[in-house]
mmCIF file of C-alpha atoms in Angstrom:
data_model
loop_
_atom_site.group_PDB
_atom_site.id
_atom_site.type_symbol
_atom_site.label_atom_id
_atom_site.label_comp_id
_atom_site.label_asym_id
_atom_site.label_seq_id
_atom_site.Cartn_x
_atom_site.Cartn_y
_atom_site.Cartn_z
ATOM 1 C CA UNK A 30 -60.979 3.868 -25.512
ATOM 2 C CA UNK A 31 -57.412 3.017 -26.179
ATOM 3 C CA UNK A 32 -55.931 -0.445 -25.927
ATOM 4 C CA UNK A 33 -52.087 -0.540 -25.057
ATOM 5 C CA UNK A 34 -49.598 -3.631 -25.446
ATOM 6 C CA UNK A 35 -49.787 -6.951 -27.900
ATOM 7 C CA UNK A 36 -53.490 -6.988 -29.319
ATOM 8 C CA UNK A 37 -54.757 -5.747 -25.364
ATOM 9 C CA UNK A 38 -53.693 -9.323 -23.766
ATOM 10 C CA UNK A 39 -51.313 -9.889 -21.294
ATOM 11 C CA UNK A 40 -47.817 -10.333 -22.645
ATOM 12 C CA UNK A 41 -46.743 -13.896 -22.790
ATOM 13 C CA UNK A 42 -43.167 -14.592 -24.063
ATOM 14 C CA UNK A 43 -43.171 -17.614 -26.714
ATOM 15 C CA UNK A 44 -39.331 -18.612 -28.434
ATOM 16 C CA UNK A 45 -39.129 -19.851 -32.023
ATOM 17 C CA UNK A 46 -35.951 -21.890 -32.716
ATOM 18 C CA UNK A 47 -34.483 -20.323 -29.559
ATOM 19 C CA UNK A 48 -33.413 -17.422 -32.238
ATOM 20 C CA UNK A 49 -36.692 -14.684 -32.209
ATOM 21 C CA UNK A 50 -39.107 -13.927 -29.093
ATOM 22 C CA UNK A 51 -42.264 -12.233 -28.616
ATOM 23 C CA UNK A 52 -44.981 -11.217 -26.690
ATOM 24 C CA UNK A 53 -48.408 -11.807 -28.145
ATOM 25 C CA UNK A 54 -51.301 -14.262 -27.985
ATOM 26 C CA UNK A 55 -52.467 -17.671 -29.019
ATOM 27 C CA UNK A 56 -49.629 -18.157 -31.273
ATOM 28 C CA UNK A 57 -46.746 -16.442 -32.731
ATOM 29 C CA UNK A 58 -44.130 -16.885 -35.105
ATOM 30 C CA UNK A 59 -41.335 -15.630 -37.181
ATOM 31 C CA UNK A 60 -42.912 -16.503 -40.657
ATOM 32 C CA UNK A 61 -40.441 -18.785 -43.435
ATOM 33 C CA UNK A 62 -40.326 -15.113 -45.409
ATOM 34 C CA UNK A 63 -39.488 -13.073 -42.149
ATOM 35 C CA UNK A 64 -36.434 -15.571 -41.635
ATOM 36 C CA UNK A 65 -35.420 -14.873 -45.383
ATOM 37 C CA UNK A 66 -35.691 -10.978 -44.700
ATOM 38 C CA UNK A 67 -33.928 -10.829 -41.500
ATOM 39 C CA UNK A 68 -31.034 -13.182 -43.218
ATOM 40 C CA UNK A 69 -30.952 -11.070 -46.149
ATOM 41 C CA UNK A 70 -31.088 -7.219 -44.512
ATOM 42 C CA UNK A 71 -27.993 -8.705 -42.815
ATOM 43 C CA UNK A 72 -25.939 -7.998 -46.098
ATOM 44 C CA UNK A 73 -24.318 -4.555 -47.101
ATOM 45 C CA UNK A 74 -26.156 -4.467 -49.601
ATOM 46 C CA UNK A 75 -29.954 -6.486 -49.557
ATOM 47 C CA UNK A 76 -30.825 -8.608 -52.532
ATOM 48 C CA UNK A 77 -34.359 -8.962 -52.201
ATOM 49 C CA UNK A 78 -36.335 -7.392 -48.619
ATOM 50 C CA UNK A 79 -34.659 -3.989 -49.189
ATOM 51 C CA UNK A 80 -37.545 -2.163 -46.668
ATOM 52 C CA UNK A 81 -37.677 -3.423 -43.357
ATOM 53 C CA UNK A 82 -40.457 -5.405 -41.709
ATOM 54 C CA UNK A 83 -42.446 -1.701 -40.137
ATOM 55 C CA UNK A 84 -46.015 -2.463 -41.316
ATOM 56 C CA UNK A 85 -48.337 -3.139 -38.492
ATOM 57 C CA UNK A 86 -51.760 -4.693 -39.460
ATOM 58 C CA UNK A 87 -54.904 -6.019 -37.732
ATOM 59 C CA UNK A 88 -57.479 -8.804 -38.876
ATOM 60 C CA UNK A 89 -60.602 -10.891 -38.424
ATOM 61 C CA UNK A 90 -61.765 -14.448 -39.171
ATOM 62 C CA UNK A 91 -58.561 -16.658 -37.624
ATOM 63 C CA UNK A 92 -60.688 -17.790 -35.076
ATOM 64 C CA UNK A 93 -63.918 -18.790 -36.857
ATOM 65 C CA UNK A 94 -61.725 -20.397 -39.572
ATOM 66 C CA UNK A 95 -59.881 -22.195 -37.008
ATOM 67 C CA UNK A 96 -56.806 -21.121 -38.164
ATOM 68 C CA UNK A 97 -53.688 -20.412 -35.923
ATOM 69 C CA UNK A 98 -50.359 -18.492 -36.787
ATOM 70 C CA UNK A 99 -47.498 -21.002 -38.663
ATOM 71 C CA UNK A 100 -44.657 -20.168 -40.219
ATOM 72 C CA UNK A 101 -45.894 -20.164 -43.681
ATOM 73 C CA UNK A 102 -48.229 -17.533 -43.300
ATOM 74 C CA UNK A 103 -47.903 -15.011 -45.901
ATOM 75 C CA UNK A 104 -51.247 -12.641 -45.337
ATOM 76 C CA UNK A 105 -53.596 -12.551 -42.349
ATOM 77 C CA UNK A 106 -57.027 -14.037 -42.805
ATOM 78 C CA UNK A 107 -59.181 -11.071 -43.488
ATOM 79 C CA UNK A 108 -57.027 -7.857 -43.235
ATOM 80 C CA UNK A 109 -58.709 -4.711 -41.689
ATOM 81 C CA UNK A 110 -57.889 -1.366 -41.552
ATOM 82 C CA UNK A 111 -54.885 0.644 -42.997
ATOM 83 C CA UNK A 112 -51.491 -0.979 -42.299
ATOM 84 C CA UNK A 113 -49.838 1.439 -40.184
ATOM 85 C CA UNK A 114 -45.979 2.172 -40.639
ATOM 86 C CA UNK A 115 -44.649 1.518 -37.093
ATOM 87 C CA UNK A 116 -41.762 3.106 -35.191
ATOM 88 C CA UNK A 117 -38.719 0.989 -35.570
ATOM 89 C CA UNK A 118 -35.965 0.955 -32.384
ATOM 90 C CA UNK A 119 -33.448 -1.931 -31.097
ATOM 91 C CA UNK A 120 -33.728 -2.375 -27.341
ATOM 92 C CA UNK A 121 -32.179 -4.237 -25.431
ATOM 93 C CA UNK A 122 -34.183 -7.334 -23.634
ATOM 94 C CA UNK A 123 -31.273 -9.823 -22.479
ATOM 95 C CA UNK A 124 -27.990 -7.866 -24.411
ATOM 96 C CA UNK A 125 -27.710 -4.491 -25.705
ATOM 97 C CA UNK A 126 -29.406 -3.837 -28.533
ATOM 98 C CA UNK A 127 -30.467 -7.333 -29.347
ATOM 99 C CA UNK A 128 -34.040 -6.827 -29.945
ATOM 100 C CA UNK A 129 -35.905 -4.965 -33.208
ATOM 101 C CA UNK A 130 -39.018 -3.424 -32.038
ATOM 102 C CA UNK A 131 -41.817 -2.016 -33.885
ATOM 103 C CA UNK A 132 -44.606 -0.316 -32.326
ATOM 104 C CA UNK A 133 -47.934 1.586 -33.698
ATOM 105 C CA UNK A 134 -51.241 2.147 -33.582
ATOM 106 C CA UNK A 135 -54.196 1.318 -35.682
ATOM 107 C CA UNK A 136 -57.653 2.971 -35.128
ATOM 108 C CA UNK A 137 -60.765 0.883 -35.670
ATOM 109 C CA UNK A 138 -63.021 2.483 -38.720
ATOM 110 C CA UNK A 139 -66.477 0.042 -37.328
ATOM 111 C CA UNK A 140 -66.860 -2.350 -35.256
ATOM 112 C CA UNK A 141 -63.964 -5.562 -35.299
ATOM 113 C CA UNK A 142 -63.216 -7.904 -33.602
ATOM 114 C CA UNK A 143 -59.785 -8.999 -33.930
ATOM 115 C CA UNK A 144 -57.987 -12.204 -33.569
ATOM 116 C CA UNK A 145 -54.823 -11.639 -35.882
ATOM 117 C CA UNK A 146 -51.743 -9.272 -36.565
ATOM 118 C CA UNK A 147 -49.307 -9.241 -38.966
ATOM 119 C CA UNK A 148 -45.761 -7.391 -39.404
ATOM 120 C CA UNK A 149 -44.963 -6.599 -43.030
ATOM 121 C CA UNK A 150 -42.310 -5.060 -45.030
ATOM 122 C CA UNK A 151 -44.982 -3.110 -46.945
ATOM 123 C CA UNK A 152 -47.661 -0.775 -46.979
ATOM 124 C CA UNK A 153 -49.538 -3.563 -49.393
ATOM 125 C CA UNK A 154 -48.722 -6.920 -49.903
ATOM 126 C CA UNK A 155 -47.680 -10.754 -48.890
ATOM 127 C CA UNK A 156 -44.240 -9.927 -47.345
ATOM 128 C CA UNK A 157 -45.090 -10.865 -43.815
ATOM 129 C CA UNK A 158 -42.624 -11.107 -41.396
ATOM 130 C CA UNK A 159 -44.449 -12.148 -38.410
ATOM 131 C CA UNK A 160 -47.566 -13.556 -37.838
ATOM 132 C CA UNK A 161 -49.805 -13.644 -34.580
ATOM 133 C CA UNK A 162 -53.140 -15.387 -33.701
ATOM 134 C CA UNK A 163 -54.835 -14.050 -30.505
ATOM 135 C CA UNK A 164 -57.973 -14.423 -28.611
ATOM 136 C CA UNK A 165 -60.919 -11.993 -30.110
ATOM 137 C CA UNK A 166 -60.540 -8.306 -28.813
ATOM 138 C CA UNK A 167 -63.591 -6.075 -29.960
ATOM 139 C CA UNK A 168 -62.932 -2.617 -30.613
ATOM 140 C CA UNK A 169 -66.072 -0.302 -31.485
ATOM 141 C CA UNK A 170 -65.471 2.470 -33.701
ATOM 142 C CA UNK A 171 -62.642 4.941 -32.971
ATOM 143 C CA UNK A 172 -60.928 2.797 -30.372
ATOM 144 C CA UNK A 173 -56.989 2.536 -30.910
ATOM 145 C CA UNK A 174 -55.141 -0.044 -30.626
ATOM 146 C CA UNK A 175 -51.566 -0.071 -30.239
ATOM 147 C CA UNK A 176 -49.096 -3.068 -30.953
ATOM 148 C CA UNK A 177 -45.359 -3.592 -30.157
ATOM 149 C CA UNK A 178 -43.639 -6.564 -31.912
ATOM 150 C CA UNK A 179 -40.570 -7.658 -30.195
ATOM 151 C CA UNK A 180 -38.114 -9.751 -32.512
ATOM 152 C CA UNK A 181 -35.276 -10.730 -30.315
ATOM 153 C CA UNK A 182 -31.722 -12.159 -31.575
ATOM 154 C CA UNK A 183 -30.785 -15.008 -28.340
#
């Protein structure tokens, strides 16, 4: 089985400081460190975030800890699975070109039920960009799932 589309829920459009919007679950936002990347990647030449924010990655235990997505996030609760280097494009949602969009796909190894993403700048690490909290979508073994993060300049 393949799931399509944020985490397998029906998009739902949140806005963050009227600046970024997505389309994921429970809660979504631009994390403090994802503002300091997309400020600094602005320059000709980046200081620190020199990769961009590509990394998609899946995890487990946000809802029986409680815990929803804030902007201080810097690592999802129990990280599963590879991180998978997404497919970066602009697209255009209200202007041209004013939207970075990442999308890939993560197969389930066993049995998960997942309740968080994350979008990182990294294969490994705490750079996280973007952090979502979502209601629990099981996937067995083998099943894909495939994620699109939206990051919109309005």
């Amino acid at each position: 089985m393949t799931y399509a589309g944020a985490m397998a829920l029906p998009h739902r459009e949140s806005k963050l400081d009227d600046l970024i919007t997505w389309a994921f679950g429970v809660a979504t936002v631009l994390t403090k460190k994802g503002k300091a990347m997309f400020a600094d990647r602005m320059r000709t030449s980046p200081a620190t975030y020199t990769s961009s924010p590509k990394y998609l990655a899946i995890g487990v235990g946000a809802t029986g800890a409680a815990r929803t997505a804030v902007n201080t996030d810097t690592a999802l609760s129990t990280e599963v699975e590879t991180r998978t280097s997404g497919t970066e494009s602009t697209v255009e949602t209200t202007n041209p070109l004013d939207t970075y969009q990442v999308t890939g796909t993560i197969a389930a190894t066993a049995e998960r039920k997942v309740d968080e993403a994350g979008l990182f700048d990294k294969s490994s690490g705490e750079n996280m960009a973007a952090s979502a909290t979502m209601n629990i979508d099981t996937l067995v073994a083998l099943d894909t799932i495939t994620l699109t993060w939206k990051i919109q300049q309005s």
